[in-house]
mmCIF file of C-alpha atoms and ligand atoms in Angstrom:
data_model
loop_
_atom_site.group_PDB
_atom_site.id
_atom_site.type_symbol
_atom_site.label_atom_id
_atom_site.label_comp_id
_atom_site.label_asym_id
_atom_site.label_seq_id
_atom_site.Cartn_x
_atom_site.Cartn_y
_atom_site.Cartn_z
ATOM 1 C CA MET Q 1 0.000 0.000 0.000
ATOM 2 C CA LEU Q 2 1.567 3.254 -1.058
ATOM 3 C CA ASN Q 3 1.488 6.255 1.127
ATOM 4 C CA ILE Q 4 0.106 9.223 -0.825
ATOM 5 C CA LYS Q 5 2.055 11.713 1.215
ATOM 6 C CA ASN Q 6 5.291 10.020 0.307
ATOM 7 C CA ILE Q 7 4.506 9.984 -3.381
ATOM 8 C CA LEU Q 8 3.832 13.693 -3.309
ATOM 9 C CA PHE Q 9 6.974 14.215 -1.358
ATOM 10 C CA GLN Q 10 9.067 12.183 -3.746
ATOM 11 C CA ILE Q 11 7.934 14.386 -6.564
ATOM 12 C CA LYS Q 12 9.139 17.390 -4.633
ATOM 13 C CA VAL Q 13 12.506 15.932 -3.655
ATOM 14 C CA PRO Q 14 15.126 15.836 -6.392
ATOM 15 C CA CYS Q 15 16.849 12.661 -5.323
ATOM 16 C CA PHE Q 16 17.100 9.494 -7.377
ATOM 17 C CA ILE Q 17 19.299 6.471 -7.057
ATOM 18 C CA LYS Q 18 19.862 3.753 -9.597
ATOM 19 C CA GLN Q 19 20.648 0.496 -7.915
ATOM 20 C CA GLN Q 20 22.896 -0.934 -10.626
ATOM 21 C CA ASN Q 21 25.632 1.673 -10.477
ATOM 22 C CA SER Q 22 25.225 2.755 -6.827
ATOM 23 C CA GLN Q 23 25.141 6.304 -7.966
ATOM 24 C CA LYS Q 24 25.432 8.801 -5.121
ATOM 25 C CA SER Q 25 22.862 11.440 -4.641
ATOM 26 C CA TRP Q 26 22.972 14.683 -2.704
ATOM 27 C CA PHE Q 27 20.275 16.212 -0.690
ATOM 28 C CA HIS Q 28 20.848 19.576 0.931
ATOM 29 C CA LEU Q 29 18.914 20.481 4.017
ATOM 30 C CA ASN Q 30 18.917 23.895 5.583
ATOM 31 C CA SER Q 31 21.721 24.471 3.072
ATOM 32 C CA VAL Q 32 24.587 24.951 5.541
ATOM 33 C CA LEU Q 33 23.524 23.161 8.684
ATOM 34 C CA ARG Q 34 23.074 19.581 7.585
ATOM 35 C CA VAL Q 35 23.626 17.421 4.528
ATOM 36 C CA LEU Q 36 21.972 14.068 4.093
ATOM 37 C CA ASN Q 37 23.477 11.747 1.535
ATOM 38 C CA VAL Q 38 21.865 8.394 0.756
ATOM 39 C CA SER Q 39 23.386 5.885 -1.624
ATOM 40 C CA LEU Q 40 23.394 2.206 -2.410
ATOM 41 C CA GLN Q 41 26.548 0.103 -2.059
ATOM 42 C CA ASN Q 42 26.745 -3.702 -2.279
ATOM 43 C CA ARG Q 43 23.130 -4.285 -1.405
ATOM 44 C CA CYS Q 44 23.330 -1.843 1.498
ATOM 45 C CA VAL Q 45 21.747 1.573 1.851
ATOM 46 C CA VAL Q 46 24.316 4.054 3.103
ATOM 47 C CA VAL Q 47 22.972 7.014 5.043
ATOM 48 C CA ASN Q 48 25.494 9.736 5.651
ATOM 49 C CA GLU Q 49 24.477 12.767 7.662
ATOM 50 C CA SER Q 50 26.972 15.581 7.965
ATOM 51 C CA SER Q 51 27.083 19.233 8.826
ATOM 52 C CA SER Q 52 29.300 21.678 6.989
ATOM 53 C CA ASP Q 53 32.315 20.783 9.119
ATOM 54 C CA LYS Q 54 31.775 17.290 10.516
ATOM 55 C CA GLN Q 55 30.128 13.935 10.011
ATOM 56 C CA LEU Q 56 27.061 13.402 12.200
ATOM 57 C CA HIS Q 57 25.961 9.865 11.414
ATOM 58 C CA PHE Q 58 27.258 7.279 8.990
ATOM 59 C CA MET Q 59 24.989 4.261 8.840
ATOM 60 C CA LYS Q 60 24.624 1.232 6.575
ATOM 61 C CA PHE Q 61 21.559 -0.977 6.313
ATOM 62 C CA PRO Q 62 21.285 -4.214 4.316
ATOM 63 C CA THR Q 63 18.622 -4.085 1.611
ATOM 64 C CA VAL Q 64 16.998 -7.333 2.706
ATOM 65 C CA TRP Q 65 16.783 -6.104 6.316
ATOM 66 C CA LEU Q 66 15.115 -2.866 5.246
ATOM 67 C CA ARG Q 67 12.500 -4.698 3.202
ATOM 68 C CA ASP Q 68 11.885 -7.158 6.063
ATOM 69 C CA ASN Q 69 11.412 -4.266 8.473
ATOM 70 C CA CYS Q 70 9.109 -2.078 6.431
ATOM 71 C CA GLN Q 71 7.031 -0.124 8.939
ATOM 72 C CA CYS Q 72 3.920 0.413 6.817
ATOM 73 C CA ASN Q 73 0.529 -0.805 8.025
ATOM 74 C CA GLU Q 74 0.568 -3.660 5.567
ATOM 75 C CA CYS Q 75 3.941 -5.051 6.749
ATOM 76 C CA PHE Q 76 3.830 -4.044 10.408
ATOM 77 C CA HIS Q 77 0.933 -4.341 12.827
ATOM 78 C CA GLN Q 78 1.095 -1.027 14.669
ATOM 79 C CA SER Q 79 -0.816 -1.737 17.883
ATOM 80 C CA SER Q 80 0.940 -5.043 18.633
ATOM 81 C CA LYS Q 81 4.260 -3.727 17.263
ATOM 82 C CA SER Q 82 4.708 -6.925 15.277
ATOM 83 C CA ARG Q 83 5.948 -7.809 11.792
ATOM 84 C CA GLN Q 84 3.185 -9.195 9.621
ATOM 85 C CA ILE Q 85 5.014 -9.710 6.321
ATOM 86 C CA ASP Q 86 4.094 -12.947 4.546
ATOM 87 C CA TRP Q 87 7.437 -14.718 4.863
ATOM 88 C CA VAL Q 88 6.382 -17.650 2.696
ATOM 89 C CA LYS Q 89 6.445 -15.232 -0.231
ATOM 90 C CA PHE Q 90 9.297 -13.033 1.015
ATOM 91 C CA ASP Q 91 11.938 -12.349 -1.645
ATOM 92 C CA THR Q 92 15.378 -12.241 0.010
ATOM 93 C CA LYS Q 93 16.860 -10.931 -3.265
ATOM 94 C CA VAL Q 94 14.515 -7.959 -3.407
ATOM 95 C CA ASN Q 95 16.020 -4.874 -5.095
ATOM 96 C CA ILE Q 96 15.703 -1.164 -4.575
ATOM 97 C CA THR Q 97 14.474 0.823 -7.579
ATOM 98 C CA ASN Q 98 14.353 4.257 -6.019
ATOM 99 C CA ILE Q 99 15.463 6.022 -2.834
ATOM 100 C CA THR Q 100 14.458 9.476 -1.727
ATOM 101 C CA ALA Q 101 15.316 11.384 1.405
ATOM 102 C CA SER Q 102 13.687 14.135 3.400
ATOM 103 C CA ASP Q 103 15.171 15.904 6.404
ATOM 104 C CA ASN Q 104 13.967 13.205 8.807
ATOM 105 C CA SER Q 105 13.230 10.075 6.786
ATOM 106 C CA ILE Q 106 14.186 8.011 3.766
ATOM 107 C CA SER Q 107 11.743 6.380 1.362
ATOM 108 C CA ILE Q 108 12.391 3.343 -0.804
ATOM 109 C CA ASP Q 109 10.628 1.852 -3.810
ATOM 110 C CA TRP Q 110 11.125 -1.892 -4.164
ATOM 111 C CA SER Q 111 11.315 -4.297 -7.095
ATOM 112 C CA ASP Q 112 8.252 -6.091 -5.619
ATOM 113 C CA LYS Q 113 6.287 -2.863 -6.265
ATOM 114 C CA HIS Q 114 6.138 -2.020 -2.566
ATOM 115 C CA SER Q 115 7.226 1.293 -1.006
ATOM 116 C CA SER Q 116 8.616 1.907 2.467
ATOM 117 C CA THR Q 117 9.476 4.914 4.591
ATOM 118 C CA TYR Q 118 11.839 4.856 7.562
ATOM 119 C CA SER Q 119 12.341 7.742 9.958
ATOM 120 C CA LEU Q 120 15.962 8.643 10.640
ATOM 121 C CA ASP Q 121 15.349 8.343 14.391
ATOM 122 C CA TRP Q 122 14.096 4.793 13.890
ATOM 123 C CA LEU Q 123 17.126 3.965 11.739
ATOM 124 C CA ARG Q 124 19.597 5.512 14.202
ATOM 125 C CA GLU Q 125 18.247 3.256 16.960
ATOM 126 C CA ARG Q 126 18.937 0.238 14.745
ATOM 127 C CA ASP Q 127 22.349 1.290 13.461
ATOM 128 C CA PHE Q 128 24.465 -1.793 12.587
ATOM 129 C CA HIS Q 129 27.705 -0.094 13.653
ATOM 130 C CA THR Q 130 29.589 -2.219 16.248
ATOM 131 C CA ASP Q 131 29.584 0.517 18.916
ATOM 132 C CA LYS Q 132 25.858 1.099 18.534
ATOM 133 C CA ARG Q 133 25.049 -2.601 18.709
ATOM 134 C CA GLU Q 134 27.219 -3.006 21.814
ATOM 135 C CA LYS Q 135 25.592 -0.006 23.482
ATOM 136 C CA TYR Q 136 22.145 -1.470 22.820
ATOM 137 C CA LEU Q 137 23.147 -4.915 24.134
ATOM 138 C CA ASN Q 138 24.954 -3.626 27.229
ATOM 139 C CA GLU Q 139 22.502 -0.935 28.230
ATOM 140 C CA PHE Q 140 19.054 -1.745 26.941
ATOM 141 C CA TYR Q 141 19.041 -5.502 26.324
ATOM 142 C CA ARG Q 142 20.737 -6.382 29.595
ATOM 143 C CA PRO Q 143 23.093 -4.215 31.663
ATOM 144 C CA LYS Q 144 26.635 -5.540 31.353
ATOM 145 C CA THR Q 145 27.636 -7.600 34.371
ATOM 146 C CA LYS Q 146 30.629 -6.698 36.543
ATOM 147 C CA HIS Q 147 32.165 -9.526 38.535
ATOM 148 C CA TRP Q 148 33.347 -8.901 42.093
ATOM 149 C CA SER Q 149 35.793 -10.454 44.511
ATOM 150 C CA LYS Q 150 35.486 -10.805 48.277
ATOM 151 C CA ASN Q 151 37.541 -7.623 48.671
ATOM 152 C CA ASP Q 152 35.261 -5.657 46.336
ATOM 153 C CA PHE Q 153 32.066 -6.555 48.172
ATOM 154 C CA LYS Q 154 31.802 -3.477 50.421
ATOM 155 C CA LYS Q 155 32.348 -1.203 47.412
ATOM 156 C CA ILE Q 156 29.783 -2.837 45.141
ATOM 157 C CA LEU Q 157 27.004 -3.476 47.668
ATOM 158 C CA SER Q 158 24.138 -0.993 47.362
ATOM 159 C CA THR Q 159 21.254 -0.577 49.765
ATOM 160 C CA PHE Q 160 17.839 0.834 48.956
ATOM 161 C CA GLU Q 161 14.936 1.956 51.124
ATOM 162 C CA TYR Q 162 11.898 -0.329 50.810
ATOM 163 C CA LYS Q 163 9.498 2.616 50.795
ATOM 164 C CA ASN Q 164 11.390 4.329 47.973
ATOM 165 C CA VAL Q 165 11.578 1.175 45.852
ATOM 166 C CA MET Q 166 7.831 0.677 46.337
ATOM 167 C CA GLU Q 167 6.921 4.268 45.516
ATOM 168 C CA LYS Q 168 9.556 5.758 43.210
ATOM 169 C CA ASN Q 169 10.230 4.370 39.747
ATOM 170 C CA ASN Q 170 13.773 5.683 39.750
ATOM 171 C CA ASP Q 171 14.639 3.740 42.931
ATOM 172 C CA LEU Q 172 13.026 0.627 41.483
ATOM 173 C CA LYS Q 173 15.084 1.050 38.305
ATOM 174 C CA LEU Q 174 18.343 1.604 40.207
ATOM 175 C CA TRP Q 175 17.755 -1.481 42.373
ATOM 176 C CA LEU Q 176 17.064 -3.703 39.362
ATOM 177 C CA GLN Q 177 20.077 -2.304 37.506
ATOM 178 C CA GLN Q 178 22.302 -3.010 40.498
ATOM 179 C CA LEU Q 179 20.944 -6.544 40.676
ATOM 180 C CA ALA Q 180 21.641 -7.058 36.967
ATOM 181 C CA ILE Q 181 25.198 -5.668 37.095
ATOM 182 C CA TYR Q 182 26.514 -7.020 40.414
ATOM 183 C CA GLY Q 183 23.924 -9.683 41.205
ATOM 184 C CA VAL Q 184 23.249 -8.421 44.724
ATOM 185 C CA ALA Q 185 21.580 -5.554 46.615
ATOM 186 C CA ILE Q 186 19.918 -5.122 50.017
ATOM 187 C CA ILE Q 187 16.584 -3.425 50.602
ATOM 188 C CA LYS Q 188 16.309 -1.897 54.081
ATOM 189 C CA ASN Q 189 13.407 -1.059 56.371
ATOM 190 C CA ALA Q 190 10.822 -3.370 54.855
ATOM 191 C CA GLY Q 191 9.363 -3.965 58.334
ATOM 192 C CA THR Q 192 8.506 -7.392 59.663
ATOM 193 C CA ASP Q 193 5.190 -7.965 57.921
ATOM 194 C CA LYS Q 194 5.414 -11.307 56.151
ATOM 195 C CA THR Q 195 3.706 -9.901 53.025
ATOM 196 C CA ALA Q 196 6.551 -7.425 52.303
ATOM 197 C CA VAL Q 197 8.338 -9.782 49.934
ATOM 198 C CA ARG Q 198 5.175 -10.470 47.912
ATOM 199 C CA LYS Q 199 4.520 -6.741 47.621
ATOM 200 C CA LEU Q 200 8.078 -6.226 46.411
ATOM 201 C CA ALA Q 201 7.752 -9.030 43.836
ATOM 202 C CA ASP Q 202 4.414 -7.598 42.656
ATOM 203 C CA ARG Q 203 6.103 -4.212 42.214
ATOM 204 C CA VAL Q 204 8.416 -5.856 39.663
ATOM 205 C CA GLY Q 205 5.971 -8.337 38.136
ATOM 206 C CA PHE Q 206 4.986 -11.557 39.835
ATOM 207 C CA ILE Q 207 6.449 -14.317 41.993
ATOM 208 C CA ARG Q 208 7.993 -17.349 40.318
ATOM 209 C CA LYS Q 209 6.254 -20.364 41.820
ATOM 210 C CA THR Q 210 8.258 -23.543 42.540
ATOM 211 C CA THR Q 211 7.734 -26.933 44.107
ATOM 212 C CA TYR Q 212 7.919 -25.151 47.471
ATOM 213 C CA GLY Q 213 5.101 -22.733 46.658
ATOM 214 C CA GLU Q 214 5.202 -18.981 46.071
ATOM 215 C CA GLU Q 215 6.548 -17.498 49.280
ATOM 216 C CA PHE Q 216 8.569 -19.951 51.355
ATOM 217 C CA ILE Q 217 9.486 -19.631 55.030
ATOM 218 C CA VAL Q 218 12.991 -20.578 56.092
ATOM 219 C CA GLU Q 219 13.032 -21.416 59.769
ATOM 220 C CA ALA Q 220 14.165 -24.496 61.617
ATOM 221 C CA LYS Q 221 11.393 -27.072 61.279
ATOM 222 C CA PRO Q 222 11.272 -30.481 62.921
ATOM 223 C CA GLY Q 223 11.334 -33.250 60.262
ATOM 224 C CA ALA Q 224 12.477 -30.739 57.633
ATOM 225 C CA LYS Q 225 11.563 -31.527 54.020
ATOM 226 C CA ASN Q 226 14.389 -29.366 52.696
ATOM 227 C CA TYR Q 227 17.969 -29.049 53.849
ATOM 228 C CA ALA Q 228 17.538 -25.263 54.246
ATOM 229 C CA TYR Q 229 14.925 -25.829 56.926
ATOM 230 C CA LEU Q 230 17.557 -26.896 59.459
ATOM 231 C CA SER Q 231 19.555 -24.701 61.841
ATOM 232 C CA THR Q 232 22.823 -26.409 60.936
ATOM 233 C CA PRO Q 233 25.275 -24.533 58.657
ATOM 234 C CA LEU Q 234 23.999 -24.324 55.092
ATOM 235 C CA PRO Q 235 26.976 -24.636 52.725
ATOM 236 C CA LEU Q 236 27.285 -22.372 49.695
ATOM 237 C CA HIS Q 237 24.925 -23.378 46.908
ATOM 238 C CA THR Q 238 22.552 -22.136 44.237
ATOM 239 C CA ASP Q 239 18.843 -22.834 44.711
ATOM 240 C CA LEU Q 240 16.962 -25.319 42.560
ATOM 241 C CA PRO Q 241 19.708 -26.465 40.155
ATOM 242 C CA TYR Q 242 17.356 -29.372 39.364
ATOM 243 C CA TYR Q 243 15.095 -27.073 37.335
ATOM 244 C CA GLU Q 244 15.678 -26.446 33.648
ATOM 245 C CA TYR Q 245 14.061 -23.049 34.230
ATOM 246 C CA LYS Q 246 15.900 -22.256 37.418
ATOM 247 C CA PRO Q 247 14.366 -19.379 39.415
ATOM 248 C CA SER Q 248 16.494 -16.329 38.769
ATOM 249 C CA VAL Q 249 16.565 -14.006 41.747
ATOM 250 C CA ASN Q 250 16.079 -14.714 45.453
ATOM 251 C CA LEU Q 251 14.306 -12.241 47.681
ATOM 252 C CA LEU Q 252 15.053 -13.170 51.296
ATOM 253 C CA HIS Q 253 13.221 -11.079 53.865
ATOM 254 C CA CYS Q 254 14.606 -11.268 57.386
ATOM 255 C CA VAL Q 255 11.564 -11.154 59.654
ATOM 256 C CA VAL Q 256 13.148 -12.470 62.849
ATOM 257 C CA GLN Q 257 16.887 -12.775 63.368
ATOM 258 C CA SER Q 258 18.527 -15.205 65.749
ATOM 259 C CA ASN Q 259 20.158 -13.598 68.787
ATOM 260 C CA SER Q 260 22.699 -16.388 68.948
ATOM 261 C CA LYS Q 261 26.045 -16.339 67.260
ATOM 262 C CA GLY Q 262 25.711 -17.455 63.664
ATOM 263 C CA GLY Q 263 22.749 -17.193 61.354
ATOM 264 C CA GLU Q 264 24.939 -15.075 59.066
ATOM 265 C CA ASN Q 265 24.391 -15.019 55.325
ATOM 266 C CA LEU Q 266 27.213 -16.145 53.045
ATOM 267 C CA LEU Q 267 27.542 -14.988 49.449
ATOM 268 C CA ALA Q 268 30.103 -15.336 46.657
ATOM 269 C CA ASP Q 269 30.098 -14.204 43.052
ATOM 270 C CA GLY Q 270 30.212 -17.502 41.148
ATOM 271 C CA PHE Q 271 31.154 -15.701 37.919
ATOM 272 C CA HIS Q 272 34.196 -14.127 39.569
ATOM 273 C CA VAL Q 273 35.279 -17.549 40.840
ATOM 274 C CA VAL Q 274 34.867 -18.941 37.322
ATOM 275 C CA ASP Q 275 37.164 -16.116 36.120
ATOM 276 C CA ILE Q 276 39.806 -17.341 38.606
ATOM 277 C CA LEU Q 277 39.311 -20.973 37.646
ATOM 278 C CA LYS Q 278 39.510 -20.217 33.923
ATOM 279 C CA LYS Q 279 42.741 -18.255 34.361
ATOM 280 C CA ASN Q 280 44.578 -20.474 36.858
ATOM 281 C CA TYR Q 281 43.095 -23.928 36.299
ATOM 282 C CA PRO Q 282 41.972 -24.036 32.660
ATOM 283 C CA HIS Q 283 41.657 -27.836 32.607
ATOM 284 C CA PHE Q 284 39.344 -27.723 35.642
ATOM 285 C CA PHE Q 285 37.361 -24.938 34.011
ATOM 286 C CA GLU Q 286 36.948 -27.049 30.903
ATOM 287 C CA THR Q 287 35.903 -30.098 32.919
ATOM 288 C CA LEU Q 288 33.256 -28.161 34.854
ATOM 289 C CA THR Q 289 31.844 -26.639 31.660
ATOM 290 C CA LYS Q 290 31.701 -29.968 29.785
ATOM 291 C CA THR Q 291 30.697 -32.608 32.325
ATOM 292 C CA VAL Q 292 26.949 -32.922 32.627
ATOM 293 C CA ILE Q 293 25.755 -33.449 36.204
ATOM 294 C CA ASP Q 294 22.429 -34.836 37.377
ATOM 295 C CA TRP Q 295 20.833 -32.438 39.903
ATOM 296 C CA ASN Q 296 17.812 -33.735 41.750
ATOM 297 C CA ASP Q 297 15.274 -33.080 44.476
ATOM 298 C CA ILE Q 298 12.942 -35.761 45.768
ATOM 299 C CA GLY Q 299 10.232 -35.235 48.348
ATOM 300 C CA GLU Q 300 6.853 -33.698 48.936
ATOM 301 C CA ASP Q 301 5.619 -30.298 49.986
ATOM 302 C CA GLY Q 302 2.052 -29.455 50.927
ATOM 303 C CA GLY Q 303 0.936 -33.004 50.047
ATOM 304 C CA LEU Q 304 2.467 -32.817 46.556
ATOM 305 C CA PRO Q 305 5.119 -35.480 45.926
ATOM 306 C CA PHE Q 306 7.866 -34.499 43.477
ATOM 307 C CA HIS Q 307 10.948 -35.904 41.792
ATOM 308 C CA ASN Q 308 12.861 -33.166 39.975
ATOM 309 C CA ILE Q 309 15.918 -33.843 37.806
ATOM 310 C CA TRP Q 310 17.831 -31.525 35.506
ATOM 311 C CA ARG Q 311 21.107 -32.468 33.833
ATOM 312 C CA SER Q 312 23.559 -29.638 33.325
ATOM 313 C CA PRO Q 313 27.238 -28.770 33.955
ATOM 314 C CA VAL Q 314 28.347 -26.800 37.027
ATOM 315 C CA ILE Q 315 29.396 -23.919 34.766
ATOM 316 C CA CYS Q 316 27.152 -23.229 31.770
ATOM 317 C CA LEU Q 317 28.357 -21.181 28.799
ATOM 318 C CA ASP Q 318 26.592 -19.696 25.809
ATOM 319 C CA GLY Q 319 27.770 -20.001 22.204
ATOM 320 C CA ASP Q 320 30.125 -17.008 22.679
ATOM 321 C CA GLY Q 321 31.717 -18.493 25.808
ATOM 322 C CA PHE Q 322 29.936 -16.117 28.221
ATOM 323 C CA TYR Q 323 28.887 -17.623 31.556
ATOM 324 C CA THR Q 324 25.146 -18.149 31.666
ATOM 325 C CA ARG Q 325 24.549 -20.134 34.833
ATOM 326 C CA ILE Q 326 26.211 -21.731 37.852
ATOM 327 C CA ASN Q 327 24.799 -24.975 39.257
ATOM 328 C CA HIS Q 328 26.070 -25.882 42.681
ATOM 329 C CA SER Q 329 24.401 -27.713 45.527
ATOM 330 C CA ILE Q 330 26.037 -30.557 47.408
ATOM 331 C CA PRO Q 331 22.744 -31.917 48.868
ATOM 332 C CA GLN Q 332 20.983 -31.792 45.513
ATOM 333 C CA ARG Q 333 23.613 -33.466 43.351
ATOM 334 C CA ASP Q 334 22.256 -36.866 42.369
ATOM 335 C CA SER Q 335 24.201 -40.058 43.084
ATOM 336 C CA HIS Q 336 23.304 -41.046 39.528
ATOM 337 C CA PHE Q 337 26.380 -39.844 37.643
ATOM 338 C CA ASN Q 338 25.877 -40.415 33.935
ATOM 339 C CA VAL Q 339 29.465 -40.174 32.690
ATOM 340 C CA THR Q 340 32.101 -42.761 31.827
ATOM 341 C CA ILE Q 341 34.216 -44.115 34.695
ATOM 342 C CA GLU Q 342 37.301 -42.448 33.170
ATOM 343 C CA GLU Q 343 35.724 -39.003 33.583
ATOM 344 C CA VAL Q 344 34.805 -39.312 37.255
ATOM 345 C CA GLU Q 345 38.067 -38.552 39.111
ATOM 346 C CA LEU Q 346 39.012 -35.496 37.067
ATOM 347 C CA TRP Q 347 35.555 -34.046 37.597
ATOM 348 C CA TYR Q 348 35.829 -34.532 41.381
ATOM 349 C CA GLU Q 349 39.228 -32.772 41.403
ATOM 350 C CA ALA Q 350 37.840 -29.860 39.397
ATOM 351 C CA TYR Q 351 34.694 -29.524 41.529
ATOM 352 C CA SER Q 352 36.694 -29.701 44.736
ATOM 353 C CA LYS Q 353 38.882 -26.807 43.559
ATOM 354 C CA PHE Q 354 35.810 -24.810 42.540
ATOM 355 C CA VAL Q 355 34.130 -25.331 45.942
ATOM 356 C CA LYS Q 356 37.294 -24.255 47.797
ATOM 357 C CA LEU Q 357 37.602 -21.120 45.654
ATOM 358 C CA LEU Q 358 33.933 -20.262 46.271
ATOM 359 C CA GLN Q 359 34.557 -20.561 50.003
ATOM 360 C CA GLN Q 360 37.674 -18.361 49.788
ATOM 361 C CA GLU Q 361 35.786 -15.686 47.874
ATOM 362 C CA SER Q 362 32.680 -15.681 50.063
ATOM 363 C CA VAL Q 363 31.602 -12.795 52.269
ATOM 364 C CA SER Q 364 29.460 -13.023 55.393
ATOM 365 C CA PHE Q 365 27.106 -10.551 57.020
ATOM 366 C CA LYS Q 366 24.113 -10.727 59.304
ATOM 367 C CA LEU Q 367 20.767 -9.354 58.174
ATOM 368 C CA SER Q 368 18.622 -7.296 60.534
ATOM 369 C CA PRO Q 369 14.859 -7.670 60.802
ATOM 370 C CA GLY Q 370 13.340 -5.623 57.965
ATOM 371 C CA ASP Q 371 16.195 -6.303 55.516
ATOM 372 C CA ILE Q 372 15.479 -7.992 52.197
ATOM 373 C CA LEU Q 373 18.546 -9.566 50.655
ATOM 374 C CA THR Q 374 18.137 -9.807 46.867
ATOM 375 C CA PHE Q 375 20.594 -11.715 44.687
ATOM 376 C CA ASN Q 376 21.009 -13.495 41.372
ATOM 377 C CA ASN Q 377 20.532 -17.238 41.879
ATOM 378 C CA ILE Q 378 21.861 -17.969 38.388
ATOM 379 C CA ARG Q 379 25.254 -16.424 39.218
ATOM 380 C CA LEU Q 380 25.864 -16.091 42.980
ATOM 381 C CA VAL Q 381 26.141 -18.884 45.494
ATOM 382 C CA HIS Q 382 24.712 -18.358 48.966
ATOM 383 C CA GLY Q 383 24.666 -20.099 52.322
ATOM 384 C CA ARG Q 384 24.233 -19.535 56.021
ATOM 385 C CA THR Q 385 26.287 -20.200 59.101
ATOM 386 C CA GLY Q 386 24.690 -22.425 61.757
ATOM 387 C CA TYR Q 387 22.839 -20.977 64.710
ATOM 388 C CA ASP Q 388 21.291 -22.123 67.981
ATOM 389 C CA ASP Q 389 17.606 -22.602 67.478
ATOM 390 C CA ASN Q 390 15.338 -22.867 70.487
ATOM 391 C CA GLU Q 391 12.070 -21.402 71.715
ATOM 392 C CA ASN Q 392 13.719 -18.157 72.774
ATOM 393 C CA ASN Q 393 16.033 -17.844 69.821
ATOM 394 C CA VAL Q 394 14.356 -18.228 66.475
ATOM 395 C CA ARG Q 395 15.209 -17.035 62.986
ATOM 396 C CA CYS Q 396 12.593 -16.532 60.306
ATOM 397 C CA ILE Q 397 13.191 -15.646 56.691
ATOM 398 C CA VAL Q 398 10.396 -15.250 54.134
ATOM 399 C CA GLY Q 399 11.640 -15.929 50.636
ATOM 400 C CA ALA Q 400 10.325 -15.698 47.100
ATOM 401 C CA TYR Q 401 11.778 -15.827 43.596
ATOM 402 C CA LEU Q 402 11.579 -13.558 40.595
ATOM 403 C CA ASP Q 403 12.574 -14.499 37.060
ATOM 404 C CA TRP Q 404 15.006 -12.494 34.951
ATOM 405 C CA ASP Q 405 12.569 -12.322 32.032
ATOM 406 C CA ILE Q 406 10.175 -10.404 34.265
ATOM 407 C CA ILE Q 407 12.904 -8.236 35.823
ATOM 408 C CA TYR Q 408 14.567 -7.256 32.532
ATOM 409 C CA SER Q 409 11.194 -6.486 31.011
ATOM 410 C CA LYS Q 410 10.333 -4.185 33.924
ATOM 411 C CA LEU Q 411 13.737 -2.550 33.694
ATOM 412 C CA ARG Q 412 13.291 -1.793 29.966
ATOM 413 C CA VAL Q 413 9.842 -0.345 30.557
ATOM 414 C CA LEU Q 414 11.281 1.856 33.321
ATOM 415 C CA MET Q 415 14.212 2.946 31.135
ATOM 416 C CA LYS Q 416 11.913 3.851 28.231
ATOM 417 C CA ASN Q 417 9.605 5.869 30.503
ATOM 418 C CA TYR Q 418 12.555 7.480 32.216
ATOM 419 C CA ASN Q 419 14.054 8.545 28.894
ATOM 420 C CA LYS Q 420 10.699 9.957 27.813
ATOM 421 C CA ASN Q 421 9.384 11.849 30.791
ATOM 422 C CA GLU Q 422 11.034 11.196 34.109
ATOM 423 C CA LYS Q 423 14.347 12.922 33.672
HETATM 424 ZN ZN1 LIG W 501 5.390 -2.270 3.883
#
């Protein structure tokens, strides 16, 4: 469907490009202030914006990508912001027959008789230049992580006021950014109401339910169904490694703290420890990234029996070698070990080194009632020192999980709103 306005505009604008010879075309805007030059080179549209003395933007866009991303009502469903091109008929060799430019958009006529218009702002946001792509990935897609050592912990730990996070979008955004970058932050003064953690999760999105329910209460229980429900020391671990979709972020609200010695939280940045392992013990690193471990959890909670198993290495990598997930839990590592006998001893050596390094790099601190410790369960390992539990000395933590999909989504919405109107 052709846009009448564009046709009229094309008649007015003296700018024509022949695809075959990639002929350059000039378009002067405000005569001195800005020059926009569009041309076609090797099946790419080159957009060059310059002022009289300097280049403003130099961008290149593949022809096929432009056709695929036509923003007209026929190709793009505006209210759902979704592509609706018929890809069964899509011609990947589509050619450009005409390009015109105005001061804030470019228009293209295609060999399939279609016409498209792209605003320069829209194109700038999708610039293929390496720096622009990296900026998008590291700021908008997901904030770039920074790994921390035991010695860095005091410097990187941020605290936020519960009331501010609940009421001010900027505080909510800063908390979630901190969580994404460093994997840990503490929210203070949440009170001792056991619903505080649910309210916090609802502020972001919604609680991730697990076998243990939505909120879970960590306090010493007789006949405990989970290792965490004991007052003995809880060694460093990640929660629920036996889930393919492992819950992403723990929210642990300290409602009552033990007066006895102990009951301290332990934390270590698993990604930092992997950095150490990769540098100093590359063969152990390789073993822990390649050997697939069976993680399991067998039991029942609230009358629901379960038998969870997920098979995955201790250190998971993506296709680019970036760390994506740490799995570590001594109690929840299955005795079924589905590797060859020759692989077993090396894996134990590697895992033993990893566990010792985690311990060396762990920090400890004691939460106060009203604190909510929030941390990335995909990346950090956590634990607790033992404490004396009796009638006069109890400890009660209310926990819940959030998933990164929900957190990142909220963060992007906040960043977009902030950029628009909350500066
Ligand atoms: Zn279109």
